[in-house]
GROMACS .gro file of C-alpha atoms in nm:
model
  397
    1UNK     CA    1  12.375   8.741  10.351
    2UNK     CA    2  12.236   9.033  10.188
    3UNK     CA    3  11.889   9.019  10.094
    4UNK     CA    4  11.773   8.908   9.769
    5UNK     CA    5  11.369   8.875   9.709
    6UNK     CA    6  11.143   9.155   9.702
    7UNK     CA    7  10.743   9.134   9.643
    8UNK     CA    8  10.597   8.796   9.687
    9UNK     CA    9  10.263   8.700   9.577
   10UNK     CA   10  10.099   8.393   9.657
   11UNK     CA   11   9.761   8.228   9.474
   12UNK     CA   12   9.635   8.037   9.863
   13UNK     CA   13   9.365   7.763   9.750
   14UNK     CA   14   9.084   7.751   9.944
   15UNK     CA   15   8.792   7.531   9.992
   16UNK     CA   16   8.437   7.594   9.721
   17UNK     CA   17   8.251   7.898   9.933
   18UNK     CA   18   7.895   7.849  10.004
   19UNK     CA   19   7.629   8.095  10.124
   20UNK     CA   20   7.616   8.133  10.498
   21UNK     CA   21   7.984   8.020  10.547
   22UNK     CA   22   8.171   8.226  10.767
   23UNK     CA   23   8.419   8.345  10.545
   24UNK     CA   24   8.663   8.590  10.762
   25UNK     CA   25   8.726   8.281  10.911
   26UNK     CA   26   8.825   8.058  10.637
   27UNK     CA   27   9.035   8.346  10.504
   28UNK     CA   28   9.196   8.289  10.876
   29UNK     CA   29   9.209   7.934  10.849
   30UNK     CA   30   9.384   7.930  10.491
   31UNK     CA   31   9.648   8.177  10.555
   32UNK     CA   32   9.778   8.020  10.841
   33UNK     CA   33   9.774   7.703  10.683
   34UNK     CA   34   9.933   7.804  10.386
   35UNK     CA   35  10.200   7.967  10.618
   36UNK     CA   36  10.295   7.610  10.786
   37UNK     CA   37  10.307   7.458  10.462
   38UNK     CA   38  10.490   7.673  10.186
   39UNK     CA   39  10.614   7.833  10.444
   40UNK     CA   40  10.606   8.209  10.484
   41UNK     CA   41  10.586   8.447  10.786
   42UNK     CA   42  10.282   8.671  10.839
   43UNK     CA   43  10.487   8.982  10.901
   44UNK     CA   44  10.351   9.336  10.961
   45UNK     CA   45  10.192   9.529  10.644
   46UNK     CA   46  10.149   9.219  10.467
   47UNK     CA   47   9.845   9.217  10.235
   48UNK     CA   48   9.559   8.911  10.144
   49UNK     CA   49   9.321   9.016   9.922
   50UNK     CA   50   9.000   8.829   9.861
   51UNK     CA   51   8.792   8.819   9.522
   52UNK     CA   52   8.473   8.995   9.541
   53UNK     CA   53   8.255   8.681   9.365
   54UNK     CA   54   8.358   8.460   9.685
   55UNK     CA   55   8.259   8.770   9.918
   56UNK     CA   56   7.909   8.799   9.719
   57UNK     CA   57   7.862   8.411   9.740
   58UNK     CA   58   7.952   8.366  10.100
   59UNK     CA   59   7.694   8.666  10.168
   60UNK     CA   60   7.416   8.542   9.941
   61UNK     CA   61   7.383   8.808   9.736
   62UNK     CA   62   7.188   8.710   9.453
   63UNK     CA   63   6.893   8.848   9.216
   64UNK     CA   64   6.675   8.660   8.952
   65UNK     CA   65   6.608   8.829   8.639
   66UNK     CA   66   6.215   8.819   8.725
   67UNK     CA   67   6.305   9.063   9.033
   68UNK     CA   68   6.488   9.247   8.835
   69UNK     CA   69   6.254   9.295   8.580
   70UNK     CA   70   6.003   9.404   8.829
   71UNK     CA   71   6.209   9.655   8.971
   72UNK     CA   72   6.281   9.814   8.595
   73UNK     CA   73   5.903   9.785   8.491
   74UNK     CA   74   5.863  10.002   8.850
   75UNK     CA   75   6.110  10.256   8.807
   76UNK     CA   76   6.096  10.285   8.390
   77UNK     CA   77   5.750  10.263   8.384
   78UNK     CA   78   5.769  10.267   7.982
   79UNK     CA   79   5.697   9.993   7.728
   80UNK     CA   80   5.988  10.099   7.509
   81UNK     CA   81   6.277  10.109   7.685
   82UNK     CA   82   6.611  10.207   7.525
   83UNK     CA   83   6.960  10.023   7.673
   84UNK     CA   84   7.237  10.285   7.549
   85UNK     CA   85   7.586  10.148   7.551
   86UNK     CA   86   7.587   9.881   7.720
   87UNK     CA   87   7.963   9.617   7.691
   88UNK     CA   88   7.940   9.301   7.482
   89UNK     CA   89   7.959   9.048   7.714
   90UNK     CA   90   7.779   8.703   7.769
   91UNK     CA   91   7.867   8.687   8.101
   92UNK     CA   92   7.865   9.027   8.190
   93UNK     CA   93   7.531   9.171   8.055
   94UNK     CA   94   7.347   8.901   7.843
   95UNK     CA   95   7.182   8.801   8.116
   96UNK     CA   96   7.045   9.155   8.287
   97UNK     CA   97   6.926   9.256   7.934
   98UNK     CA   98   6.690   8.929   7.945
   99UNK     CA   99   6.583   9.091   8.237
  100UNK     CA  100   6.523   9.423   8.072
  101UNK     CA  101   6.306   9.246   7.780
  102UNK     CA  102   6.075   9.102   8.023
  103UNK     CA  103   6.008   9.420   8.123
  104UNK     CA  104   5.899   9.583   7.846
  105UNK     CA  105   5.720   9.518   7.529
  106UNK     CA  106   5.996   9.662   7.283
  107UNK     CA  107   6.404   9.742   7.363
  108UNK     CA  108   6.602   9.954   7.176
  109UNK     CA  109   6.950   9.863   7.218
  110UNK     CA  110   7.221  10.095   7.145
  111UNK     CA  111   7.544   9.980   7.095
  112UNK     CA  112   7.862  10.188   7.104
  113UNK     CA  113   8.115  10.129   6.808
  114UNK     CA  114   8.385  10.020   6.673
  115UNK     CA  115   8.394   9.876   7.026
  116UNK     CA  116   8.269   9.919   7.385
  117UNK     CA  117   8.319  10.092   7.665
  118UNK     CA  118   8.618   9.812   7.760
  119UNK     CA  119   8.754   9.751   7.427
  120UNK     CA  120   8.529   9.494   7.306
  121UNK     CA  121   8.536   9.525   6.921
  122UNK     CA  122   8.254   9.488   6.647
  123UNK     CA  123   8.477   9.600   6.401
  124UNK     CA  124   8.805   9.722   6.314
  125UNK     CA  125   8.849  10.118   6.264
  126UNK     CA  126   9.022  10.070   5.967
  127UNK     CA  127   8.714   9.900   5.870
  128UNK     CA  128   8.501  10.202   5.947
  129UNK     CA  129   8.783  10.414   5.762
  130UNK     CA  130   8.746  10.267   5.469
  131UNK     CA  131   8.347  10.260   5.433
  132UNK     CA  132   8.393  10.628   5.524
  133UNK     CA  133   8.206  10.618   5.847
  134UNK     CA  134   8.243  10.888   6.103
  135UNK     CA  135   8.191  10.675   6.441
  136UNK     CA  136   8.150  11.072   6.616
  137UNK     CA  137   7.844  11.100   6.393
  138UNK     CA  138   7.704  10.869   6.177
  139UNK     CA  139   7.407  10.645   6.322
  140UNK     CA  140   7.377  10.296   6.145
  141UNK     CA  141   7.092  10.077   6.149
  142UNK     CA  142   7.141   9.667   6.093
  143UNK     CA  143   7.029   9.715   5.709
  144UNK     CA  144   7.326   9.984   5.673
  145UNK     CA  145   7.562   9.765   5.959
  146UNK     CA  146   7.502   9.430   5.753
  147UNK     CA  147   7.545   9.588   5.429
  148UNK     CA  148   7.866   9.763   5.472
  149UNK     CA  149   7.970   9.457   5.724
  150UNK     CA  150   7.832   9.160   5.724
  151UNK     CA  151   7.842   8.974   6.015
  152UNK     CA  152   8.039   9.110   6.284
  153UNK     CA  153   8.168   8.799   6.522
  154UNK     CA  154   8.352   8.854   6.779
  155UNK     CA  155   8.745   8.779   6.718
  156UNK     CA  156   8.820   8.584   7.024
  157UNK     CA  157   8.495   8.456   7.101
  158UNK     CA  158   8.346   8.421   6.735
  159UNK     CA  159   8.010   8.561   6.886
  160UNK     CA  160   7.798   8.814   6.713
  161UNK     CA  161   7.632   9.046   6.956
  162UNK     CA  162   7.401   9.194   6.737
  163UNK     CA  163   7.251   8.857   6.676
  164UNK     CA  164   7.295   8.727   7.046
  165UNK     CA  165   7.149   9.059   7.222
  166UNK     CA  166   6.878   9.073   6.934
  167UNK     CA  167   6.777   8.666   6.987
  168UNK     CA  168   6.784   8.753   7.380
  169UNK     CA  169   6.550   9.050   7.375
  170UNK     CA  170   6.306   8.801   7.130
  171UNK     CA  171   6.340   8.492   7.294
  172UNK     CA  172   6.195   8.685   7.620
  173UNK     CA  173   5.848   8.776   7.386
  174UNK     CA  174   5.998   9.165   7.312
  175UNK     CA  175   6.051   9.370   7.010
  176UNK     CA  176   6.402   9.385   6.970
  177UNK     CA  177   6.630   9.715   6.730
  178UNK     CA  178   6.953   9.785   6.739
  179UNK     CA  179   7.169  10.056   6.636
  180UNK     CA  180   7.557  10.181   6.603
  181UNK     CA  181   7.561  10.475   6.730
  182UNK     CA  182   7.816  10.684   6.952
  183UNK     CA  183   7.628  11.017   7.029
  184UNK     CA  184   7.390  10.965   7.347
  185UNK     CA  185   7.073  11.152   7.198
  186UNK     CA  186   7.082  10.914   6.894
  187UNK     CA  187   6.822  10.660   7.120
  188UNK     CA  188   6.559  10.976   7.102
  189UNK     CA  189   6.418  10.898   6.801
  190UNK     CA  190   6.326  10.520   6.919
  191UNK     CA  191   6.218  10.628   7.308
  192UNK     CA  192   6.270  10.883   7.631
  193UNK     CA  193   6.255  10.587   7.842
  194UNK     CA  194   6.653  10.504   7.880
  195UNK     CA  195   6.869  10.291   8.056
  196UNK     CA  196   7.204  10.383   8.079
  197UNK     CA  197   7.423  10.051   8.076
  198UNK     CA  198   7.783  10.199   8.031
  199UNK     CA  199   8.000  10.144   8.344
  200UNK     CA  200   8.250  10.433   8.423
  201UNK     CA  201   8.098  10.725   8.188
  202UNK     CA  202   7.704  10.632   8.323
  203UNK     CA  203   7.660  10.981   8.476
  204UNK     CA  204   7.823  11.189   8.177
  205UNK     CA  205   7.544  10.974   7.961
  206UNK     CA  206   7.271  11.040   8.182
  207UNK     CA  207   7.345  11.399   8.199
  208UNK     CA  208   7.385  11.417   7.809
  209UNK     CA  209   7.046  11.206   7.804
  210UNK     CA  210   6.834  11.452   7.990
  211UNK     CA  211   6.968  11.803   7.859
  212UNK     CA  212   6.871  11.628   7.541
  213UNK     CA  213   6.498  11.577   7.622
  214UNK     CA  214   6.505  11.232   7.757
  215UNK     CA  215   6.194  11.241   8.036
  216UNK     CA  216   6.382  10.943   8.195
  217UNK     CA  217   6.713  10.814   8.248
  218UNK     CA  218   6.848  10.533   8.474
  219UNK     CA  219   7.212  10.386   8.517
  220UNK     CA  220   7.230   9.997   8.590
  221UNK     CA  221   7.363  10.139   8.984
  222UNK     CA  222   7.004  10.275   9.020
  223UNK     CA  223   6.853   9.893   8.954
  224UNK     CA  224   6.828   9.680   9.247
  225UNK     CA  225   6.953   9.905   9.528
  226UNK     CA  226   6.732   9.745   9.773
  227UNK     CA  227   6.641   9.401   9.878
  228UNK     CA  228   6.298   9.347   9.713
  229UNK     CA  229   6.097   9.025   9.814
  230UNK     CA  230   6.414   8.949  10.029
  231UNK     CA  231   6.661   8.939   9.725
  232UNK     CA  232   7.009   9.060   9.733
  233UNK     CA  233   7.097   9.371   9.649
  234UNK     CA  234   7.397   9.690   9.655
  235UNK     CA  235   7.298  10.017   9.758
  236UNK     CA  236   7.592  10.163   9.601
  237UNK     CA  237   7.641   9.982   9.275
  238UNK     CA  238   7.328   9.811   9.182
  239UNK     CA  239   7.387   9.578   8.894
  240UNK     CA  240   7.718   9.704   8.821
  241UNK     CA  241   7.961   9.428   8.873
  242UNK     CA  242   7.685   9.203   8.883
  243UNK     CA  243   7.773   8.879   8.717
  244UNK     CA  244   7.580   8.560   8.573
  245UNK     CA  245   7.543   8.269   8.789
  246UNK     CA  246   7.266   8.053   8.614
  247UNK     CA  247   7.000   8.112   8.356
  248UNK     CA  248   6.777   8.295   8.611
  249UNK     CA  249   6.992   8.434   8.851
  250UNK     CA  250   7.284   8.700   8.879
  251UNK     CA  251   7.523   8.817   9.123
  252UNK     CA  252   7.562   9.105   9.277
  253UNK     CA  253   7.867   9.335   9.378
  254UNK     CA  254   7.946   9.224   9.721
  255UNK     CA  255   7.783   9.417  10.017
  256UNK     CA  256   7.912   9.580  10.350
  257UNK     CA  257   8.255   9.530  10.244
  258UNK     CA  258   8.433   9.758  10.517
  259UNK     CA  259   8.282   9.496  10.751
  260UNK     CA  260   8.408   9.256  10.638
  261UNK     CA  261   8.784   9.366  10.609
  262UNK     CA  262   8.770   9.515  10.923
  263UNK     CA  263   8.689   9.117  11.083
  264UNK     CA  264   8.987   8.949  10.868
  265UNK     CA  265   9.231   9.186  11.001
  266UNK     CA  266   9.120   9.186  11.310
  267UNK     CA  267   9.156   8.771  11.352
  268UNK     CA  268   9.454   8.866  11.175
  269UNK     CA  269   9.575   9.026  11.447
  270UNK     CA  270   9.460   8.798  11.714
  271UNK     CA  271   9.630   8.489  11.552
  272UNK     CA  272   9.955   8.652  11.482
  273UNK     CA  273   9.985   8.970  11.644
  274UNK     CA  274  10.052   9.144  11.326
  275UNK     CA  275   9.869   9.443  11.125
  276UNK     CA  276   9.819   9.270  10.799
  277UNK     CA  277   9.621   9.485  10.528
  278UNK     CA  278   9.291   9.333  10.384
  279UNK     CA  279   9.168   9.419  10.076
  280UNK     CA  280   8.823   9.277   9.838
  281UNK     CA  281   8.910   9.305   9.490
  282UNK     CA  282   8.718   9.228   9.141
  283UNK     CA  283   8.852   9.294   8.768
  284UNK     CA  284   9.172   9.418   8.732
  285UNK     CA  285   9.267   9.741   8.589
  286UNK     CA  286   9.454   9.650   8.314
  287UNK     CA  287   9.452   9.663   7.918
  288UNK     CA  288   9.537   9.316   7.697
  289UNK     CA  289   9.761   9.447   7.427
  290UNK     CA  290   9.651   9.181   7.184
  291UNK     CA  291   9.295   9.254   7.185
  292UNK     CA  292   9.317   9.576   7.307
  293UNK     CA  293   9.000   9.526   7.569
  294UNK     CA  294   9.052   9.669   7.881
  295UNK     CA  295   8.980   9.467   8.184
  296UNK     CA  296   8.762   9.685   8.409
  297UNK     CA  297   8.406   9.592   8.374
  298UNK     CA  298   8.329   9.603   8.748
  299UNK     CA  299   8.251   9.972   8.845
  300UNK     CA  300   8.587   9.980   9.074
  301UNK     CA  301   8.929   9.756   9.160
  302UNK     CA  302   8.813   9.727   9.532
  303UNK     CA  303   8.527   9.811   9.680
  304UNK     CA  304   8.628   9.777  10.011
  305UNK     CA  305   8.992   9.764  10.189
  306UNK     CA  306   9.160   9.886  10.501
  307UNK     CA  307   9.290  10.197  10.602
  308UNK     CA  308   9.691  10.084  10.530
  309UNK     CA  309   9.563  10.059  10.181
  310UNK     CA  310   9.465  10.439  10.113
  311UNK     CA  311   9.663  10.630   9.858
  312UNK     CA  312   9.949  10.598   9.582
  313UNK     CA  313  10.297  10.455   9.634
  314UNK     CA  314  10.545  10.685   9.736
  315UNK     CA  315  10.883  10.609   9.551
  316UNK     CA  316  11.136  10.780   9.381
  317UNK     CA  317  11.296  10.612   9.058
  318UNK     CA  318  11.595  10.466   9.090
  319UNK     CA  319  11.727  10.505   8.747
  320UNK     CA  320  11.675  10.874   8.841
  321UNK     CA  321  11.911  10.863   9.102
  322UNK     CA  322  12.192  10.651   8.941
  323UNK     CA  323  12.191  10.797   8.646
  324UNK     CA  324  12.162  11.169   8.765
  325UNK     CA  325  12.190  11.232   9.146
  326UNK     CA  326  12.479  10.970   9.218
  327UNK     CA  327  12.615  10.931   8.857
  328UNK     CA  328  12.967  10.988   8.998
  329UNK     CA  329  12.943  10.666   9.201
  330UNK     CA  330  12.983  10.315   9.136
  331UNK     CA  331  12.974   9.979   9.300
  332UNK     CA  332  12.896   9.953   9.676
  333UNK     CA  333  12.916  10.333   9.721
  334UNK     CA  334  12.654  10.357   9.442
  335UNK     CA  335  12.411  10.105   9.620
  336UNK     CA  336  12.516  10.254   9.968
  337UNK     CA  337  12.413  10.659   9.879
  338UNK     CA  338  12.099  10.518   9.703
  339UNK     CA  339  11.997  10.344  10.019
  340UNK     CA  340  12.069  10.633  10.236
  341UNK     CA  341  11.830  10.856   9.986
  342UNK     CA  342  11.543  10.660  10.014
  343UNK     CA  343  11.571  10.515  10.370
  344UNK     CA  344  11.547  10.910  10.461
  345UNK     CA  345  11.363  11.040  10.186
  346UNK     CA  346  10.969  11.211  10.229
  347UNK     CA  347  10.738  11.303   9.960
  348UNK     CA  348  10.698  11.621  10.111
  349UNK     CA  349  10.902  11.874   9.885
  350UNK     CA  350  11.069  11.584   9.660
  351UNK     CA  351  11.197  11.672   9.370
  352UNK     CA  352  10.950  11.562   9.085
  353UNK     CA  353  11.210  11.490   8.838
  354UNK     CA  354  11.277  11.171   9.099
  355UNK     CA  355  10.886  11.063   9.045
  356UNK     CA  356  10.931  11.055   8.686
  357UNK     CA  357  10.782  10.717   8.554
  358UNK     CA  358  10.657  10.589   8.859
  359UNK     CA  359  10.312  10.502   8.854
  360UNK     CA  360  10.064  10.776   9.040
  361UNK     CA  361   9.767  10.535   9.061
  362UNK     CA  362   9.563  10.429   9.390
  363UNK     CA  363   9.695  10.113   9.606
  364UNK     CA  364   9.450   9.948   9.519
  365UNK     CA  365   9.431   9.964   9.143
  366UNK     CA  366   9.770   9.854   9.135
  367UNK     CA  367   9.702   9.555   9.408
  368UNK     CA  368   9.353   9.504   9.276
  369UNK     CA  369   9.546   9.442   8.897
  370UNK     CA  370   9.848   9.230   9.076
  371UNK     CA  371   9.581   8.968   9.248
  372UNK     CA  372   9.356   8.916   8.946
  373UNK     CA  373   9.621   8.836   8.713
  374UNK     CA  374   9.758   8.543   9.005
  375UNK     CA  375   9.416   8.444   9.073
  376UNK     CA  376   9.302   8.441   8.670
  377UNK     CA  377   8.956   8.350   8.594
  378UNK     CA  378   8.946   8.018   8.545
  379UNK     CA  379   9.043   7.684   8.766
  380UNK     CA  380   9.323   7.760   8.981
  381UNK     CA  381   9.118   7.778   9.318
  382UNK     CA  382   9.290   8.049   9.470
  383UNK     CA  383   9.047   8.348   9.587
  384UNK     CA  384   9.284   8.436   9.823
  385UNK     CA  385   9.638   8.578   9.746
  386UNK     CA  386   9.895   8.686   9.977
  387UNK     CA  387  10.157   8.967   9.888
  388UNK     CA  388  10.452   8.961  10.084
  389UNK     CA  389  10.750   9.337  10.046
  390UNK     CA  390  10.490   9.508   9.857
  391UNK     CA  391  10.568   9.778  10.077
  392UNK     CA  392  10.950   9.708  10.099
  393UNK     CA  393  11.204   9.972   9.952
  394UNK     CA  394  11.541   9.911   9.830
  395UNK     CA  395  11.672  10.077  10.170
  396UNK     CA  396  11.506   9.771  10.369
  397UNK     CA  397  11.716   9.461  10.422
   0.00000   0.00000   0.00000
């Protein structure tokens, strides 16, 4: 019987993580259940990928907001400080700028518009169209923003972050402003003293920040890089990907990642005998076509992963070669020179008319994308999937 099934993936629930729980081994543990009872075989090049929040809680790596403060107050050193562009998110930054008020006496917030860095919207373009508003340009303050505006809620979430983020900054005993604006050097006029809150284009800000005159600029990877008072910490990412988990605490990216990979394949191995790639993985890299937000507000897909996981696919398309290298074959003889092509094909001097439309981005992007969507944020209890022919080609039967 010829084969029929290609990529798998598989949501595997596992028990609630706690700190200090050895969690290679309950990765272990619930694939090899969940192979007796769906059942699947653990085959060579197989993948499980494990969500970074369970990796962070297992390890303990959490901050409050009063060490966080601290470590602002010691590295700003300026009662003003200005928070340029940071996203519009409850979970996601609500609860580090509560941090920020506490340590200063006034924050100037910045907010990039008609939305931020991930799509989040304030307001329509067309909106900004017909006020004639130049979002390159113009700087609004919340006189100008409620006059032309109103209030700007949130469409999915019916939140309105100027009020929130202004409230939080208040509520911790801080001046709060705010302003639209889109142009880095626009936070000048309020203070030097900047912290640089946008994810993926922090070090283009920064650099725009200082050839402007700012005497001091810090991205949110620069905050809590080191364990202070024993807290956790991420000397690579800092608060980036960081995350609330109650009213006074946050957590972080997940630390020593390679580490940890390296020990689930490795009991992997031992169990089964196979090479099964292991990868940690946080938002998705993906773009909701409804509201137009874009995923990705961790700082990367995967921050850690095995070594089977390095690169980009290497395919060829095969409408390509049906509808242009074989298109004088049908039927089996069709299937049969396609399958010859690829079984024997290398990416080493391919054609690049046979790449056209397949997608050049990393492994892991693509993996990191395919595991969030089956895991989803919400109830389904499955921090662990398991991908099955993600490597398989249509020469493999």
């Amino acid at each position: 019987m010829k084969r029929t099934v290609g990529t798998v993936t598989r949501g595997l629930r596992a028990p609630i993580i706690n700190e200090g729980d050895d969690l290679a081994q309950i990765v272990l543990d619930t694939v090899l259940a969940s192979s007796q009872e769906a059942p699947f075989t653990i085959d060579d090049r197989d993948i499980v990928t494990v969500t970074e929040s369970i990796v962070a809680r297992a390890q303990g790596n959490y901050v409050t907001l009063d060490t966080i403060a601290k470590d602002i107050k010691t590295k700003l050193a300026s009662e003003t400080i200005g928070v340029i562009h940071p996203i519009t998110s409850r979970n996601r930054f609500q609860s580090t700028l509560k941090a920020i008020a506490r340590a200063a006496k006034e924050v100037v917030i910045q907010l990039a518009y008609p939305s931020d860095e991930v799509g989040n919207p304030l307001m329509l373009i067309e909106q900004l169209d017909d006020a004639g508003i130049n979002p390159s340009s113009d700087v609004l303050d919340e006189a100008k923003i409620k006059e032309l505006f109103g209030d700007l809620k949130h469409p999915f979430t019916g939140v309105d972050y100027l009020d929130l983020y202004r409230k939080t900054v208040e509520d911790e005993g801080a001046k709060c402003t705010i302003i639209l604006a889109n142009q880095p050097k626009a936070i000048l006029d309020y203070t030097d003293h900047v912290l640089a809150c946008d994810i993926h284009t922090r070090r283009r800000t920064k650099k725009r920040l200082l050839e402007a005159g700012a005497k001091k600029v810090l991205t949110l990877d620069e905050i809590m890089t080191e364990s202070i008072d024993g807290s956790g910490y991420n000397p690579d990412y800092g608060l980036l990907g960081a995350n609330l988990s109650n009213q006074e605490t946050i957590k972080l990216f997940p630390v020593d990642g390679d580490k940890f990979v390296a020990k689930v394949q490795a009991l992997l191995k031992e169990a089964t005998g196979k090479t099964v790639e292991v990868m940690i993985y946080g938002d998705g890299a993906f773009k909701d076509p409804q509201s137009a937000i874009w995923e990705l507000a961790d700082p990367v897909v995967s921050p850690a992963y095995t070594a089977g996981l390095e690169g980009t696919p290497d395919e060829v398309k095969l409408k390509y070669l049906a509808d242009e290298k074989f298109n004088d074959l049908k039927g089996d003889d069709l299937v049969a020179a396609i399958r010859d092509y690829i079984g024997s094909h290398t990416s080493q001097g391919q054609d690049e008319s046979e790449r056209i439309g397949t997608t050049p981005r990393q492994l892991t992007d693509l993996l990191g994308s395919l595991s969030d969507l089956t895991s989803g944020s919400g109830d389904k209890g499955t921090p662990f999937i398991y991908i099955k022919g993600y490597f398989d080609k249509y020469s493999d039967q």
